[in-house]
XYZ file of C-alpha atoms in Angstrom:
556
model
C 0.315 -0.295 -0.052
C 1.195 3.801 -0.672
C 0.715 6.216 1.368
C 1.605 10.278 0.849
C 1.625 13.441 2.598
C 2.290 16.988 1.729
C 3.844 19.251 4.010
C 3.214 22.770 2.884
C 5.424 25.820 4.196
C 7.937 24.009 6.781
C 10.445 26.595 6.961
C 13.947 25.295 8.559
C 15.873 27.879 10.292
C 19.403 26.787 8.876
C 21.070 24.861 6.455
C 23.110 23.187 9.387
C 20.281 21.012 9.903
C 22.320 18.252 7.384
C 23.568 16.815 10.344
C 20.848 16.917 12.860
C 16.620 15.860 12.895
C 14.131 18.631 12.948
C 11.906 17.952 15.955
C 8.819 16.711 15.294
C 5.038 17.441 16.400
C 3.836 14.191 17.834
C 0.161 15.769 17.232
C 0.609 15.992 13.429
C -1.936 14.365 11.056
C -1.254 10.641 10.756
C -1.265 8.385 7.723
C -4.416 8.015 6.654
C -5.021 4.231 6.368
C -8.571 4.973 4.401
C -6.855 7.185 1.334
C -7.267 6.091 -1.670
C -4.298 4.490 -2.817
C -2.911 6.466 -6.351
C 0.103 5.627 -8.170
C 1.653 7.016 -11.528
C 2.782 4.980 -13.979
C 3.706 6.641 -16.941
C 6.179 8.664 -17.201
C 8.758 6.933 -14.604
C 10.815 8.705 -12.257
C 13.348 10.278 -13.959
C 11.952 10.878 -17.693
C 13.646 13.481 -19.752
C 10.873 14.342 -22.122
C 11.973 16.424 -24.263
C 10.409 19.801 -26.101
C 7.067 19.460 -25.282
C 4.540 21.411 -24.308
C 2.007 18.670 -22.434
C 2.503 15.535 -21.287
C 0.601 12.481 -20.565
C 0.075 11.213 -17.509
C -1.073 7.578 -16.381
C -1.624 5.865 -13.190
C -4.215 3.929 -11.072
C -6.306 4.325 -8.018
C -8.149 1.952 -6.030
C -10.361 2.252 -2.980
C -12.286 -0.044 -1.445
C -15.398 2.332 -1.512
C -14.536 3.410 -4.760
C -12.788 6.525 -6.126
C -14.738 9.437 -7.532
C -12.071 11.513 -9.031
C -8.718 12.057 -9.837
C -6.886 15.087 -10.162
C -3.480 16.019 -11.916
C -1.821 19.488 -11.402
C -5.515 20.771 -11.340
C -6.399 18.844 -14.839
C -9.333 16.170 -14.017
C -8.747 12.601 -15.457
C -10.894 10.126 -16.924
C -11.079 7.074 -14.412
C -12.090 3.640 -15.884
C -14.016 0.889 -13.695
C -10.462 -0.877 -13.201
C -8.801 2.135 -11.657
C -6.917 2.899 -14.340
C -6.898 7.030 -15.615
C -4.898 9.491 -17.910
C -4.781 12.869 -18.416
C -2.887 15.385 -20.534
C -0.931 17.871 -18.454
C 0.537 20.996 -19.349
C 3.785 21.366 -18.639
C 6.821 24.425 -18.835
C 10.380 24.192 -19.244
C 12.353 22.740 -16.320
C 11.453 20.085 -13.858
C 7.916 19.764 -13.443
C 5.793 18.192 -10.166
C 3.081 16.025 -11.422
C 1.123 15.969 -8.673
C -2.123 13.271 -8.576
C -4.513 13.445 -5.873
C -7.862 11.008 -5.711
C -10.473 11.018 -3.619
C -12.890 8.407 -2.430
C -16.746 8.975 -2.123
C -15.841 10.191 1.730
C -13.418 12.651 0.717
C -10.636 10.649 1.729
C -7.556 12.150 -0.502
C -4.196 9.648 -1.690
C -1.571 11.736 -3.162
C 1.300 10.543 -5.096
C 4.243 13.413 -6.854
C 7.016 12.715 -9.090
C 9.188 15.028 -11.631
C 9.940 15.041 -15.602
C 11.990 17.186 -17.182
C 10.583 18.767 -20.187
C 12.368 21.505 -22.288
C 15.212 21.986 -25.122
C 18.621 20.558 -23.734
C 21.622 22.480 -24.431
C 25.382 20.736 -24.213
C 26.741 20.981 -20.581
C 29.716 22.504 -21.900
C 28.407 25.091 -23.875
C 29.299 28.697 -21.928
C 25.643 30.773 -21.113
C 25.959 33.826 -23.052
C 25.077 37.069 -21.706
C 24.230 34.862 -18.224
C 25.274 38.181 -16.387
C 24.564 41.560 -16.870
C 25.657 44.312 -14.538
C 25.098 48.058 -14.741
C 27.289 50.274 -12.826
C 26.381 53.871 -12.552
C 27.979 57.138 -12.113
C 26.813 56.928 -8.157
C 28.900 53.542 -8.163
C 31.848 55.140 -9.688
C 32.029 58.128 -7.237
C 31.701 55.682 -4.679
C 34.502 53.801 -6.324
C 36.584 56.911 -6.635
C 35.952 57.878 -2.880
C 37.642 54.226 -2.487
C 40.672 55.071 -4.474
C 41.232 58.557 -2.396
C 40.938 56.710 0.928
C 43.612 54.378 -0.182
C 45.574 56.934 -1.743
C 45.647 58.832 1.711
C 46.430 55.779 3.761
C 49.086 54.181 5.072
C 49.196 51.379 2.612
C 50.081 53.104 -0.439
C 53.994 52.507 -0.372
C 52.371 48.609 -0.666
C 51.544 49.509 -4.358
C 54.525 51.869 -5.015
C 57.427 49.638 -3.746
C 56.948 47.275 -6.699
C 57.280 49.935 -9.216
C 60.712 51.299 -7.910
C 62.809 52.295 -9.661
C 60.733 54.802 -10.596
C 63.494 56.629 -12.573
C 66.112 54.384 -14.573
C 68.223 56.637 -16.571
C 71.352 56.442 -18.743
C 72.149 53.043 -18.655
C 69.260 50.362 -20.183
C 71.269 47.361 -19.936
C 72.254 48.164 -16.485
C 74.292 50.598 -14.165
C 77.244 51.973 -16.119
C 79.324 55.123 -15.938
C 76.891 57.557 -16.335
C 73.726 56.449 -15.173
C 71.395 57.400 -12.211
C 67.980 55.575 -10.884
C 65.967 56.889 -8.323
C 63.712 54.540 -6.126
C 60.486 56.129 -3.872
C 61.090 55.443 0.007
C 57.831 57.090 1.330
C 55.270 59.000 -0.510
C 52.219 60.873 1.030
C 49.315 63.151 0.157
C 47.515 65.915 2.420
C 43.618 64.224 3.683
C 42.158 66.976 1.487
C 42.895 64.895 -1.652
C 40.347 64.178 -3.980
C 40.231 61.390 -6.632
C 36.784 61.214 -8.866
C 35.717 58.503 -11.584
C 32.579 59.651 -13.840
C 31.382 57.705 -16.915
C 31.842 59.373 -20.115
C 31.325 57.974 -23.910
C 34.362 55.849 -24.468
C 35.868 55.617 -20.955
C 35.929 56.745 -17.495
C 36.942 60.346 -16.676
C 39.562 60.413 -13.804
C 40.491 63.823 -12.052
C 43.122 63.658 -9.697
C 43.602 66.692 -7.067
C 46.813 65.346 -5.050
C 47.259 67.986 -2.701
C 50.702 68.808 -0.855
C 52.161 65.591 -1.975
C 55.766 64.680 -0.438
C 57.698 62.377 -1.950
C 61.022 60.482 -0.536
C 63.411 59.384 -2.955
C 66.766 57.541 -2.842
C 69.041 58.506 -5.602
C 71.825 55.971 -6.932
C 74.283 57.458 -9.483
C 77.105 57.465 -11.652
C 79.315 60.097 -13.140
C 82.449 59.822 -15.156
C 82.807 56.422 -13.346
C 82.259 58.070 -9.864
C 79.305 56.184 -8.331
C 77.239 58.153 -5.928
C 73.871 58.326 -3.841
C 71.798 60.327 -1.687
C 68.437 60.561 -0.134
C 65.851 63.458 -1.675
C 62.586 64.789 -1.080
C 60.499 65.697 -3.432
C 57.246 67.918 -2.973
C 54.933 70.320 -4.410
C 51.415 72.450 -3.408
C 49.479 70.167 -5.663
C 49.317 68.149 -8.620
C 46.505 68.186 -10.840
C 46.242 65.010 -12.966
C 42.841 64.463 -15.608
C 42.787 61.888 -18.026
C 40.488 58.929 -19.450
C 40.598 55.398 -18.248
C 39.842 53.196 -21.160
C 37.868 50.393 -20.219
C 37.748 47.312 -22.645
C 37.268 43.543 -22.977
C 40.816 41.514 -24.288
C 40.894 37.765 -24.311
C 38.176 37.665 -21.695
C 39.602 39.446 -19.559
C 39.045 43.260 -18.648
C 41.992 45.830 -19.836
C 41.744 48.760 -18.464
C 44.499 51.769 -18.643
C 45.052 55.595 -18.239
C 45.010 57.314 -21.523
C 45.933 61.207 -22.591
C 46.781 62.113 -19.015
C 47.067 65.643 -18.474
C 49.570 66.818 -15.846
C 49.877 70.408 -14.038
C 52.325 70.840 -10.820
C 51.680 73.443 -8.482
C 54.660 74.921 -6.271
C 57.447 72.439 -6.727
C 59.821 72.195 -4.621
C 63.427 69.909 -4.395
C 66.947 70.200 -2.686
C 69.488 68.971 -5.036
C 72.167 70.046 -3.782
C 75.766 67.447 -3.905
C 74.174 65.635 -7.125
C 76.487 66.413 -10.073
C 75.049 68.578 -12.663
C 75.015 65.837 -15.666
C 72.977 63.679 -13.392
C 70.592 66.868 -12.533
C 70.216 66.981 -16.140
C 69.227 63.176 -16.396
C 66.843 63.429 -13.751
C 64.450 66.452 -14.746
C 62.545 66.151 -11.568
C 60.730 69.561 -11.875
C 58.639 67.677 -14.566
C 59.132 64.367 -14.027
C 57.382 64.759 -10.623
C 54.181 64.855 -12.052
C 54.059 62.213 -14.789
C 55.482 59.837 -11.840
C 53.114 60.759 -9.354
C 50.335 60.247 -12.467
C 51.684 57.141 -13.022
C 51.462 56.256 -9.793
C 47.829 56.787 -9.364
C 47.413 55.141 -12.831
C 48.678 51.985 -10.645
C 46.803 52.593 -7.982
C 43.698 53.518 -9.808
C 43.806 50.053 -12.217
C 44.111 47.572 -9.925
C 41.126 48.834 -7.392
C 38.892 49.314 -10.593
C 40.148 45.801 -11.394
C 39.178 44.779 -8.068
C 35.720 46.663 -8.020
C 35.333 44.349 -11.001
C 36.518 41.307 -10.066
C 33.446 39.968 -9.209
C 32.576 40.317 -12.831
C 35.970 38.509 -14.154
C 36.004 35.396 -12.198
C 37.733 32.091 -12.450
C 37.303 29.692 -9.441
C 36.852 26.574 -7.765
C 34.523 26.008 -5.052
C 33.466 22.922 -3.083
C 29.359 22.096 -3.098
C 28.635 19.592 -0.204
C 32.053 17.739 -1.221
C 31.633 18.221 -4.975
C 33.976 20.478 -6.422
C 32.512 22.932 -9.318
C 34.678 25.335 -11.598
C 33.124 28.553 -12.078
C 34.083 30.459 -15.001
C 32.957 34.202 -15.859
C 34.235 36.011 -18.604
C 33.235 39.703 -19.980
C 31.783 39.809 -23.472
C 30.699 42.857 -24.035
C 31.379 46.705 -22.305
C 28.979 49.614 -23.359
C 29.921 53.201 -21.520
C 27.983 56.772 -21.539
C 27.379 59.004 -19.139
C 24.657 57.180 -17.731
C 27.352 54.773 -16.939
C 29.003 50.997 -17.799
C 27.086 48.333 -18.564
C 28.651 44.894 -18.984
C 27.527 41.475 -20.612
C 29.096 38.474 -19.100
C 29.387 34.858 -20.312
C 29.377 31.993 -17.486
C 30.279 28.617 -17.709
C 29.400 26.813 -14.224
C 30.287 22.932 -14.226
C 30.772 19.869 -11.185
C 34.009 18.030 -12.041
C 33.397 14.783 -13.661
C 29.955 15.693 -14.750
C 30.643 13.943 -18.365
C 27.225 11.837 -17.858
C 25.293 14.888 -18.444
C 22.336 14.556 -20.801
C 22.760 18.489 -20.872
C 20.547 21.135 -19.046
C 17.220 23.110 -20.115
C 18.299 26.266 -22.040
C 15.656 28.535 -22.724
C 16.725 32.098 -24.625
C 15.804 35.314 -22.502
C 15.627 38.494 -23.723
C 18.346 40.545 -21.683
C 16.609 42.784 -19.510
C 16.546 46.482 -19.196
C 18.776 47.907 -16.771
C 17.877 50.795 -14.326
C 20.747 53.528 -15.409
C 19.399 55.961 -12.549
C 20.051 53.418 -9.580
C 23.710 52.905 -7.918
C 23.869 49.027 -9.122
C 21.997 46.540 -10.574
C 22.845 42.939 -11.399
C 20.643 40.425 -13.906
C 21.538 36.747 -13.454
C 19.881 34.578 -16.118
C 18.285 31.514 -14.852
C 19.955 29.425 -17.687
C 23.406 29.807 -15.468
C 22.057 28.250 -12.509
C 20.592 25.461 -14.312
C 23.745 24.609 -16.175
C 25.279 24.230 -12.472
C 22.992 22.659 -11.252
C 22.545 20.234 -14.014
C 26.229 19.010 -14.285
C 26.531 19.086 -10.459
C 23.759 16.121 -10.558
C 25.706 14.459 -13.429
C 28.489 14.427 -11.582
C 26.672 12.667 -8.553
C 26.924 15.585 -6.046
C 23.370 14.427 -5.047
C 24.082 11.224 -4.249
C 25.290 10.258 -1.148
C 25.023 7.377 1.740
C 24.936 8.208 5.827
C 25.771 6.117 8.279
C 23.359 7.090 10.834
C 24.994 5.144 13.973
C 27.492 7.878 13.914
C 26.338 11.300 14.245
C 23.541 13.393 15.754
C 20.718 12.605 13.695
C 17.923 12.856 16.294
C 15.161 10.295 15.933
C 16.212 8.899 12.317
C 19.320 7.763 13.594
C 17.292 5.500 16.014
C 15.270 4.145 13.853
C 17.445 3.374 10.808
C 21.011 2.403 10.234
C 21.840 4.181 7.153
C 20.387 5.910 4.597
C 21.119 6.446 0.651
C 19.989 9.038 -1.188
C 19.823 9.665 -5.248
C 18.058 12.281 -7.029
C 16.699 10.909 -10.484
C 16.342 14.553 -12.068
C 18.213 17.704 -11.728
C 17.028 20.619 -9.830
C 16.001 23.711 -11.890
C 15.672 27.252 -11.097
C 12.949 29.365 -13.038
C 13.227 33.062 -13.007
C 10.044 33.398 -15.278
C 7.328 33.378 -12.550
C 6.175 35.896 -9.679
C 9.137 34.226 -7.339
C 12.204 32.807 -8.379
C 11.789 29.499 -7.324
C 14.212 26.160 -7.144
C 11.992 22.399 -8.045
C 14.165 19.329 -6.443
C 12.601 16.667 -8.367
C 12.509 12.851 -6.737
C 15.078 12.535 -4.472
C 14.847 9.128 -3.328
C 15.958 8.512 0.089
C 16.310 4.647 1.169
C 16.483 3.850 4.841
C 18.254 0.306 6.154
C 18.493 -1.499 9.233
C 21.617 -3.928 8.341
C 21.419 -5.071 4.561
C 17.561 -4.645 5.012
C 15.352 -1.995 3.111
C 13.045 -0.598 5.812
C 11.581 2.182 3.937
C 12.040 4.222 0.907
C 10.336 7.817 0.621
C 10.337 10.140 -2.737
C 10.789 13.617 -1.943
C 9.756 16.574 -4.171
C 10.167 20.035 -3.189
C 9.811 23.868 -4.519
C 11.605 26.001 -2.702
C 11.809 29.510 -3.074
C 14.927 31.716 -3.173
C 16.262 34.893 -1.714
C 19.279 37.087 -2.010
C 21.060 37.649 1.613
C 24.018 39.335 2.318
C 26.872 36.820 2.482
C 29.476 36.701 5.636
C 32.046 39.390 3.235
C 29.007 41.739 3.007
C 28.854 39.993 -0.945
C 25.350 39.139 -2.029
C 24.436 35.653 -2.119
C 21.274 33.563 -3.064
C 19.982 31.720 -0.607
C 16.769 29.116 -0.009
C 13.667 30.581 1.788
C 10.341 28.587 2.957
C 9.851 25.167 0.743
C 6.687 23.265 -0.134
C 8.121 19.804 0.024
C 6.013 16.572 -0.962
C 7.086 12.861 0.635
C 6.084 9.688 -0.701
C 6.328 6.209 0.993
C 7.177 3.686 -1.454
C 6.049 0.088 -1.160
C 7.831 -1.243 -4.098
C 11.279 -2.439 -2.543
C 10.375 -1.784 0.927
C 9.295 -4.189 4.286
C 7.068 -2.712 6.688
C 6.699 0.565 4.754
C 3.704 1.192 6.430
C 4.397 0.281 10.190
C 5.721 4.084 10.469
C 4.133 5.664 13.192
C 3.005 9.489 12.621
C 5.993 10.287 14.925
C 8.512 8.355 12.642
C 6.846 9.615 9.716
C 7.706 12.902 10.581
C 11.064 12.217 11.521
C 11.673 10.814 7.948
C 10.339 13.783 6.350
C 12.218 16.055 8.302
C 15.527 14.278 7.806
C 14.744 14.351 3.944
C 13.709 18.201 4.257
C 17.213 19.098 6.234
C 18.475 17.230 3.093
C 16.620 19.539 0.712
C 17.500 22.634 2.781
C 21.464 21.915 2.923
C 21.362 21.052 -0.670
C 19.837 23.947 -1.482
C 21.906 26.549 0.543
C 25.198 24.892 -0.763
C 24.181 24.480 -4.633
C 22.689 27.658 -5.219
C 25.012 29.259 -2.909
C 27.676 28.590 -5.595
C 25.990 30.878 -8.277
C 28.224 34.503 -8.252
C 26.352 37.414 -7.690
C 29.116 39.656 -8.247
C 29.731 42.637 -5.981
C 31.769 45.807 -6.943
C 34.957 46.301 -4.260
C 35.316 48.661 -1.763
C 31.030 49.467 -2.422
C 28.525 49.093 -0.348
C 25.019 48.543 -1.623
C 22.708 49.548 0.344
C 18.458 49.472 -0.110
C 18.673 46.041 -2.033
C 15.560 45.014 -4.458
C 15.088 41.805 -6.072
C 12.626 41.368 -8.833
C 12.009 38.531 -11.807
C 12.220 39.716 -15.407
C 11.977 37.356 -18.705
C 14.164 34.561 -17.057
C 16.627 36.930 -14.833
C 16.888 37.679 -11.476
C 17.225 41.293 -11.388
C 19.202 42.709 -8.176
C 19.469 46.581 -7.631
C 20.613 48.644 -5.009
C 21.702 51.899 -4.256
C 25.851 52.938 -3.342
C 27.454 54.403 -0.739
């Protein structure tokens, strides 16, 4: 006999329940022995039905008092005298849950749920074009400029300057000889009123730097007429103004940023060069070299800082998702800059290692959403990018595991069974085309054993709302919200499946739900939500738009 129960809106506090059991309510509704027995015979669990708009669902329903109706996903089936039934049910692209509900004359209800994958499949190795679209507005660039200013006037500026030494190297291209001079910066400081601003314009990012009271300590080493010398000098000015355009482009899948057409002006230049040979002074040209040197230093600070700000949009890394390594590759594909801001489209490839058995992932081309360039920050994430990751993760057996319940804190389940083995029949699927971003986990099979014997087997199906939350480092990440979970007790391979008490059933259900939550948090948490370094995003909003999750916020 088969029994099922639907648990709606059960919210677990955190994914840490992967290693423990949720408390159960002994007064929860018991398994109803009087409910009709309903079974879906077709499609089989684990079916990939292809690019179809509806699917034929067949099954059988029996009851001692007679079955009065069978409904699948709201569509009534024609029930024959022998209890067999058939119905055509509309489906959408992705992992669909088929809910069969049978009623008898006393309105007792029996249920079964299973999953089927429909829609066009793309090769798992295909990059997802324009999977991420990011808008960085003038407000965001202003915040990045403030960040660069803070770095330039802070105590760690020399960490950037030191690798650039020697900043002056004249007279000996092959190395020191009888007439050369080299200068290395030993310390540099700027007044706190220094200001660096960035603003987007057509073709690039305008950089304006007002370096107030720059003071540079420099060590000089030289040789004149083969006589060596060395001296420390201090170079200063009242102000150095640097204006130029940071050109931003894409080269080989990487950001390419450089300062172009800089204009440098110096006010109040001062240096003491007493004791240095005239021919060496002529080679130094410090009165005209100081500005370009600091312009160069500014570029060497601003470009890495901006690169860091965009680093999340150009990421290649390997992350661990519940023990399965996942390679994440994000590459910029197109950049547009105008006075409103910077718009970047990025291609992604997110795959688990050892996913060669994958049949592919459901790919639905979407229209790139329009970005609001009046806000500080917007990021659009295509659900196709997440589905490549989830399908690959599933194919790499990331959702197949076994747990020894005798070792560890597994609550009531650990008292009932020795071991559980879990595997998913179909890959999970993320859908951003509806009113809420939704993760569907289909036919997660859990087989509980005592010794070598199967004690009970359940099929867990779930629809989980996704949400955007700040991570530990302040960056945004996807996490799971409130799930709707459907648990079926199966009897084909089990002994004593119907001997479970209400409390035992709740313990099994709660354990399965904790696995869903743990998987959801781990897997969707690997989907990158890039953040601009040094920029704080406030008043975050999330909306769905044509297959994209669009995240926006104000910049501080």
